[in-house]
CSV table of C-alpha atoms in Angstrom, one decimal:
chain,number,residue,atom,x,y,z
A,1,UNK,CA,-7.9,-8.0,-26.2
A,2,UNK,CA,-9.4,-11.4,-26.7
A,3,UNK,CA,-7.4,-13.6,-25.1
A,4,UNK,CA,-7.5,-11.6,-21.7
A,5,UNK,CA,-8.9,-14.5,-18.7
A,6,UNK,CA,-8.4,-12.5,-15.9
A,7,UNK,CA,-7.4,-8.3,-15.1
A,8,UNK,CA,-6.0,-7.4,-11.5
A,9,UNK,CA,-6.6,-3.5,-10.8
A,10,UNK,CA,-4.4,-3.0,-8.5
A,11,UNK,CA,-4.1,0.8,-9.5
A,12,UNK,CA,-4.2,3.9,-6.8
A,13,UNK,CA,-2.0,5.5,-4.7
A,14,UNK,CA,-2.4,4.0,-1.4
A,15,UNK,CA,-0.4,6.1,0.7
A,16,UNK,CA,-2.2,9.0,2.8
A,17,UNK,CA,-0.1,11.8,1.5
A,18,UNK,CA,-0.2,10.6,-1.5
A,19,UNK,CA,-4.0,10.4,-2.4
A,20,UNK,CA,-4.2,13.2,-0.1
A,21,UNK,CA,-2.1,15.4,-2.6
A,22,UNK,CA,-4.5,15.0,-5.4
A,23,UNK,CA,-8.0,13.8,-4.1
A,24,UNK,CA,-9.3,14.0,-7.5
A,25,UNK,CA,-7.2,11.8,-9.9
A,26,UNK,CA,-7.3,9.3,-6.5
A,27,UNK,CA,-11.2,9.7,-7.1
A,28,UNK,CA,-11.0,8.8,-10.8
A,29,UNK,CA,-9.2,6.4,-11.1
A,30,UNK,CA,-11.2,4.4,-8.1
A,31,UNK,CA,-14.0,5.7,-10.1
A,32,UNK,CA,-13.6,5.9,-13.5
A,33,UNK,CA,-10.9,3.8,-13.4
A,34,UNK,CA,-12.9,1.0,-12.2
A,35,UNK,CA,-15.8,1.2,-14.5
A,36,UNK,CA,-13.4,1.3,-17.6
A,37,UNK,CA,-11.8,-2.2,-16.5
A,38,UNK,CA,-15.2,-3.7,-15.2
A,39,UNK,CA,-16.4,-2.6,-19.1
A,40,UNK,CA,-13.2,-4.5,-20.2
A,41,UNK,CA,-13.8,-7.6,-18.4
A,42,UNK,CA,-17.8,-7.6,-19.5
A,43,UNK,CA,-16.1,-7.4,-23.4
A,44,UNK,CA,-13.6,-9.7,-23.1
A,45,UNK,CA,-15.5,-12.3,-20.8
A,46,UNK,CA,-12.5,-12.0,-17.6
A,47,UNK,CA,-12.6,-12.0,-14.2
A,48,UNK,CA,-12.1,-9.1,-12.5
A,49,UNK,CA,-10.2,-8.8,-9.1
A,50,UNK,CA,-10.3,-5.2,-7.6
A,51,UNK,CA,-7.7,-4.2,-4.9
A,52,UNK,CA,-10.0,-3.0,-2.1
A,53,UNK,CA,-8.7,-1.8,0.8
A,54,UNK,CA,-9.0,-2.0,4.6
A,55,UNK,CA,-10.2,1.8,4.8
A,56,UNK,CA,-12.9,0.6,3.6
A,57,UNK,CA,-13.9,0.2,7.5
A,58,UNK,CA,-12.7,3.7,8.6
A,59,UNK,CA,-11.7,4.1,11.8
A,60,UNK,CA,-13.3,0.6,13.1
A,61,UNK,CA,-16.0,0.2,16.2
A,62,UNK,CA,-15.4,-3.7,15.6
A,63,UNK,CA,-12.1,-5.0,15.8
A,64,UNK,CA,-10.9,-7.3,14.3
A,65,UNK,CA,-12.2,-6.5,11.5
A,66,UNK,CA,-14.1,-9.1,9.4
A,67,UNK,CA,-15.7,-9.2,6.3
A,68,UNK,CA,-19.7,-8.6,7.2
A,69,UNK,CA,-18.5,-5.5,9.1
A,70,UNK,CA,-19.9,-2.2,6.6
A,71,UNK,CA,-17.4,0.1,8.5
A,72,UNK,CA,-17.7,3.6,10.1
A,73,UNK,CA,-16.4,6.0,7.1
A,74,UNK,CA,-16.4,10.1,7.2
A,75,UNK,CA,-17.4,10.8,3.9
A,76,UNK,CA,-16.0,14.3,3.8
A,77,UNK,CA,-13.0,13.6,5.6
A,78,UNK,CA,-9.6,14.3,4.2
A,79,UNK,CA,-9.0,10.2,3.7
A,80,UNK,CA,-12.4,10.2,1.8
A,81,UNK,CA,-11.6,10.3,-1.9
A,82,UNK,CA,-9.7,6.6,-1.1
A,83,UNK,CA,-12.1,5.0,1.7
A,84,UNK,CA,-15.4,6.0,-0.6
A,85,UNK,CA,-13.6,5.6,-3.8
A,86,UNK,CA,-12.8,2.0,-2.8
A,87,UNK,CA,-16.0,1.5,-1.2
A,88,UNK,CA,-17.3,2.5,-4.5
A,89,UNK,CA,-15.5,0.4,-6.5
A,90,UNK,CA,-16.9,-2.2,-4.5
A,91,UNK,CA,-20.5,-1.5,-5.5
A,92,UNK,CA,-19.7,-1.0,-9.2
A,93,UNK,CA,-17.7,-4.5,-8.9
A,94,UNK,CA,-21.3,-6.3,-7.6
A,95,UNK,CA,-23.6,-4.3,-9.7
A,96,UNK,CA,-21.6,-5.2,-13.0
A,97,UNK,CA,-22.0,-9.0,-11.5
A,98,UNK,CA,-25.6,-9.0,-11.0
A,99,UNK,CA,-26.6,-7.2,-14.3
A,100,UNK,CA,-24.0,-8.7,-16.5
A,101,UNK,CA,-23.1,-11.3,-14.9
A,102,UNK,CA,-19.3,-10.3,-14.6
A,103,UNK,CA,-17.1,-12.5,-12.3
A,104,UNK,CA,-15.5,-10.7,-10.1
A,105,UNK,CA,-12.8,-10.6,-7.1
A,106,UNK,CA,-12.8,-8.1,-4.2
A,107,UNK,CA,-9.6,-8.4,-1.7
A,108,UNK,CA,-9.4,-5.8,1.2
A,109,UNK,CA,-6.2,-5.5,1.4
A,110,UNK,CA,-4.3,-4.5,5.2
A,111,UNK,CA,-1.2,-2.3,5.5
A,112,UNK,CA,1.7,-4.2,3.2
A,113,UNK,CA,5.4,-3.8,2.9
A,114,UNK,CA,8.7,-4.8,1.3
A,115,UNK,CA,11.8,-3.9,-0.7
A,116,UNK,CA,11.2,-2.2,-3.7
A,117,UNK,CA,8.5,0.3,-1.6
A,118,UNK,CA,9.3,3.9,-3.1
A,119,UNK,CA,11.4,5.5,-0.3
A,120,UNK,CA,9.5,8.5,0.5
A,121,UNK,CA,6.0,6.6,0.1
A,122,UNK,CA,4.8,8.6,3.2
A,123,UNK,CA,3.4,5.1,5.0
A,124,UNK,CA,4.6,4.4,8.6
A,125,UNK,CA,7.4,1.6,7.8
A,126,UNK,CA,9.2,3.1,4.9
A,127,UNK,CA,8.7,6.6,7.3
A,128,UNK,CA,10.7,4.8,9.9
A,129,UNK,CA,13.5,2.9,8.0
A,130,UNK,CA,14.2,5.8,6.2
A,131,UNK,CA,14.6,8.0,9.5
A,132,UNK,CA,16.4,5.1,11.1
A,133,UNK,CA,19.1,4.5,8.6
A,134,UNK,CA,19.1,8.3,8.4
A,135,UNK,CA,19.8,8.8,11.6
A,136,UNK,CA,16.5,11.7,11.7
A,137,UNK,CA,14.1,11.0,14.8
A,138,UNK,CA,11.7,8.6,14.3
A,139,UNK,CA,8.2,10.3,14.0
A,140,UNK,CA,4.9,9.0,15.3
A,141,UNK,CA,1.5,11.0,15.1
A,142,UNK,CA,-0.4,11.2,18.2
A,143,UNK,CA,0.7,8.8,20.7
A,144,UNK,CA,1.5,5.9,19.1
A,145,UNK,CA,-1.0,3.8,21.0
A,146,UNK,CA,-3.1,3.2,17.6
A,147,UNK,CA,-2.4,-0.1,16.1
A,148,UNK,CA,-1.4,-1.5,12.6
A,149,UNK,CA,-1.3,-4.8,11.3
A,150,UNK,CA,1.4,-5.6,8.7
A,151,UNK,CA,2.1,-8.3,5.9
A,152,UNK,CA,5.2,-8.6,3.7
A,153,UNK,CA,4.8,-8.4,0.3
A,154,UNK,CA,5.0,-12.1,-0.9
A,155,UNK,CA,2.1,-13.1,1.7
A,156,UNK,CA,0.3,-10.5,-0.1
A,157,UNK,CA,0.7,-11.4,-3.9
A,158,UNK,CA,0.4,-15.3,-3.2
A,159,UNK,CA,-3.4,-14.6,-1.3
A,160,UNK,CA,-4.4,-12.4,-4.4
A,161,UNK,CA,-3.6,-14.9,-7.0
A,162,UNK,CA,-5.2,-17.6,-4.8
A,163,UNK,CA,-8.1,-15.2,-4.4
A,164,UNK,CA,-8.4,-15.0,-8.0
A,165,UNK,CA,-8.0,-18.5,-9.4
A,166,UNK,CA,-10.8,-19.1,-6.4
A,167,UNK,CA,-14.5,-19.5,-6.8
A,168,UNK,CA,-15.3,-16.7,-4.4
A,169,UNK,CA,-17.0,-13.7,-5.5
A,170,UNK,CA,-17.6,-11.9,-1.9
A,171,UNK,CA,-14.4,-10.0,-0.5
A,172,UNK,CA,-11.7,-11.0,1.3
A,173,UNK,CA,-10.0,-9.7,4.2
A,174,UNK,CA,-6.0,-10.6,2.8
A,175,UNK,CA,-3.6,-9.2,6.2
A,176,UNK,CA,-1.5,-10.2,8.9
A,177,UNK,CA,-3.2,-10.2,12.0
A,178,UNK,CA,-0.3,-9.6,14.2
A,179,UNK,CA,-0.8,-6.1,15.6
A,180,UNK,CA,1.7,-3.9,16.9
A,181,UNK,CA,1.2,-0.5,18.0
A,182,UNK,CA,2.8,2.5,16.5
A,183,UNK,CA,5.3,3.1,19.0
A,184,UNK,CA,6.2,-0.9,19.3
A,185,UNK,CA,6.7,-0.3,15.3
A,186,UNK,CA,8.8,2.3,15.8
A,187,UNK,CA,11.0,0.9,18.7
A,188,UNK,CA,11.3,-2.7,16.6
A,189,UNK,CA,13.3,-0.7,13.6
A,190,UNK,CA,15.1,1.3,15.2
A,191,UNK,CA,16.1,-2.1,17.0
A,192,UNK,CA,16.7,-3.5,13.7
A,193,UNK,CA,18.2,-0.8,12.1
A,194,UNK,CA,21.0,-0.4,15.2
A,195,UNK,CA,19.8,3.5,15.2
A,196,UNK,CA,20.2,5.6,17.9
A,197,UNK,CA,17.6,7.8,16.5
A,198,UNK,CA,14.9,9.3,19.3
A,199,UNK,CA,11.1,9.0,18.4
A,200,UNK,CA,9.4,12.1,18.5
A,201,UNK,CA,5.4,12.7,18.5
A,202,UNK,CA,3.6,15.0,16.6
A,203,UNK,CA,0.1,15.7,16.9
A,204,UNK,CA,-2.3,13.3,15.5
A,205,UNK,CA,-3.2,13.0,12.4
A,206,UNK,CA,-7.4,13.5,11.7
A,207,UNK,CA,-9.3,10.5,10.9
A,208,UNK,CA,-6.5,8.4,11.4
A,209,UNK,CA,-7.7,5.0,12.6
A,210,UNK,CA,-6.8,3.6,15.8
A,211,UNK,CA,-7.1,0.3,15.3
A,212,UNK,CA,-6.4,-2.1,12.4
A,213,UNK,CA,-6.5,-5.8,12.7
A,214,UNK,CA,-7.7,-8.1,10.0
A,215,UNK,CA,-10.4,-11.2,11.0
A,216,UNK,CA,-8.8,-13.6,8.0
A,217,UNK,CA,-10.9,-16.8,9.1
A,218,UNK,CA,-12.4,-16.4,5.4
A,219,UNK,CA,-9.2,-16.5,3.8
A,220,UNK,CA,-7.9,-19.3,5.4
A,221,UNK,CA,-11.1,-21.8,5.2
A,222,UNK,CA,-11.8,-20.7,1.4
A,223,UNK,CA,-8.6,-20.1,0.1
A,224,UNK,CA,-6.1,-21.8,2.5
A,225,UNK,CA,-4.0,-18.9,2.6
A,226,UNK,CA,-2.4,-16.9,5.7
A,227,UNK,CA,0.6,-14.9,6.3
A,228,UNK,CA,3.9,-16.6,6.6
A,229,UNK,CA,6.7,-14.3,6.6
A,230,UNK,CA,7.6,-13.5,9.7
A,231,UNK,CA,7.3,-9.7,10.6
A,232,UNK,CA,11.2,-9.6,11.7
A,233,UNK,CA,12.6,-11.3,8.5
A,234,UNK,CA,10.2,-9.0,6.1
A,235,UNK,CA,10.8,-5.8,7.7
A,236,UNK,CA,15.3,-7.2,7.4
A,237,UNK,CA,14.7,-7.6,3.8
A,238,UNK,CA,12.9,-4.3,3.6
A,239,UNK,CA,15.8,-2.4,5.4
A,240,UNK,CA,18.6,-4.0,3.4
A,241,UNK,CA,16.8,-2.7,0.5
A,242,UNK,CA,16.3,0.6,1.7
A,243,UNK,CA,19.9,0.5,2.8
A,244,UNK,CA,21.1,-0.6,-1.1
A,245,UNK,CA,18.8,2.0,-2.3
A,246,UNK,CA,20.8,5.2,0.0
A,247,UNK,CA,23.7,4.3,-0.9
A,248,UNK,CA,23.2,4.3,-4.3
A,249,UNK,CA,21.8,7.4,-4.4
A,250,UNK,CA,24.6,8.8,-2.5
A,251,UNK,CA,27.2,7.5,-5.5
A,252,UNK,CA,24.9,8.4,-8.4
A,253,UNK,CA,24.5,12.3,-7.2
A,254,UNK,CA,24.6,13.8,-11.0
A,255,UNK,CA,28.4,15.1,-10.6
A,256,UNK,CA,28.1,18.0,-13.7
A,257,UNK,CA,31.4,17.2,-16.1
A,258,UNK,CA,33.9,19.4,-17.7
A,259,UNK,CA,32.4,20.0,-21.3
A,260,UNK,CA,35.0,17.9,-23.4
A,261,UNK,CA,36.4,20.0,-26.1
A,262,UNK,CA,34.4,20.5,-29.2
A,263,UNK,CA,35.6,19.8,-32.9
A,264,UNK,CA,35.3,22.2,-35.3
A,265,UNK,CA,36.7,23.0,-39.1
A,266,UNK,CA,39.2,20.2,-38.4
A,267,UNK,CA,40.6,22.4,-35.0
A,268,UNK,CA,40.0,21.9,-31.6
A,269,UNK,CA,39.0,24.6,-29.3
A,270,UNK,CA,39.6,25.0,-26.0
A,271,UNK,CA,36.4,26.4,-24.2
């Protein structure tokens, strides 16, 4: 492990129903995860870049939200064990800079999405491609007047590696800061899609926030970097992977075989 110049944790689950499902291990590894690679990068002499997150500022009373802003978390809440485990990891990040002088990275990172997403990740646009191309009603939580801000992928890895080979140590807000509501989410893939699916509402989810829009001024003056993909071209390349994926799960069903029959003392038998 000596010749290690820079780690990227980028490890949690990041989907609500999937930290949900095991609060602990989402705690650890934000936790003790973090420590173990901050202890890594103090051996080794790397840089450190943590994937943070936009929960980080709960359900917002500032919007857009910008980088000074210390957020409005429920710290017993069932999003909790991933808005205070990243808000911890934060902490840990600066305490190993100031007392051992560790450099470190901290991107807050907005809602993301792309091809190679897993397909029931439980996050709003895989939810509705997947029930678009299914042909299932498209399902929003509460009334879909609460907003999201998305970025494709690409956007996404090119601002961390910019924020990494950078000389700033504070975090970053890296998002798109188009914002869309739910519903306009869910009308734009079904759109896109060419489903005739119906959107049904279900009662609202608790602590979900109702707004989300990165400030990425910081980003753009320190690193140069903003979005670029266009939210229509992502979310095309996202369905025609989606689409790929369906279809090749409906041809690769396990078919069971006829057992072929079996040698034995030089006769075959017949089962």
């Amino acid at each position: 492990f000596s010749s290690v110049d820079q780690i990227y944790h980028l490890a949690s689950p990041a989907s609500p129903p999937n930290y949900m499902y095991n609060p602990i291990k989402t705690l650890k590894t934000n936790t003790i995860g973090t420590l173990n690679m901050l202890g890594l990068a103090k051996r080794v002499g790397a840089r450190l870049l943590l994937a943070s997150t936009s929960e980080v500022y709960g359900d917002p009373e500032v919007h857009p939200q910008n980088e000074d802003y210390w957020g409005h978390v429920n710290p017993i809440g069932p999003r909790a064990c991933y808005d205070e485990g990243k808000r911890v990891a934060e902490t840990m990040c600066y305490a190993y800079m100031k007392q051992e002088g560790v450099e470190v990275r901290v991107a807050r990172i907005f809602n993301t999405f792309g091809p190679r997403m897993h397909m029931n990740d439980g996050r709003v646009v895989s939810n509705f491609i997947l029930q678009a191309l299914q042909g299932e009603p498209l399902t929003v939580y509460g009334p879909g007047t609460q907003t999201r801000a998305f970025q494709y992928v690409s956007d996404l890895v090119n601002g961390l590696v910019a924020l990494m080979n950078s000389n700033v140590s504070s975090p970053v807000n890296l998002g798109n800061p188009e914002e869309h509501t739910i519903l306009e989410f869910a009308q734009l893939i079904k759109k896109l899609v060419g489903s005739g699916s119906e959107i049904q509402f279900l009662s609202e989810a608790q602590d979900d926030p109702q707004k989300r829009k990165p400030d990425i001024k910081k980003a753009k003056l320190l690193l140069g970097w903003e979005p670029v993909v266009p939210l229509e071209e992502g979310l095309n390349k996202a369905i025609h992977y989606f689409r790929k994926e369906l279809e090749y799960q409906a041809n690769n069903q396990y078919i069971p075989k006829p057992k072929p029959a079996r040698m034995k003392k030089g006769r075959t038998r017949h089962n």
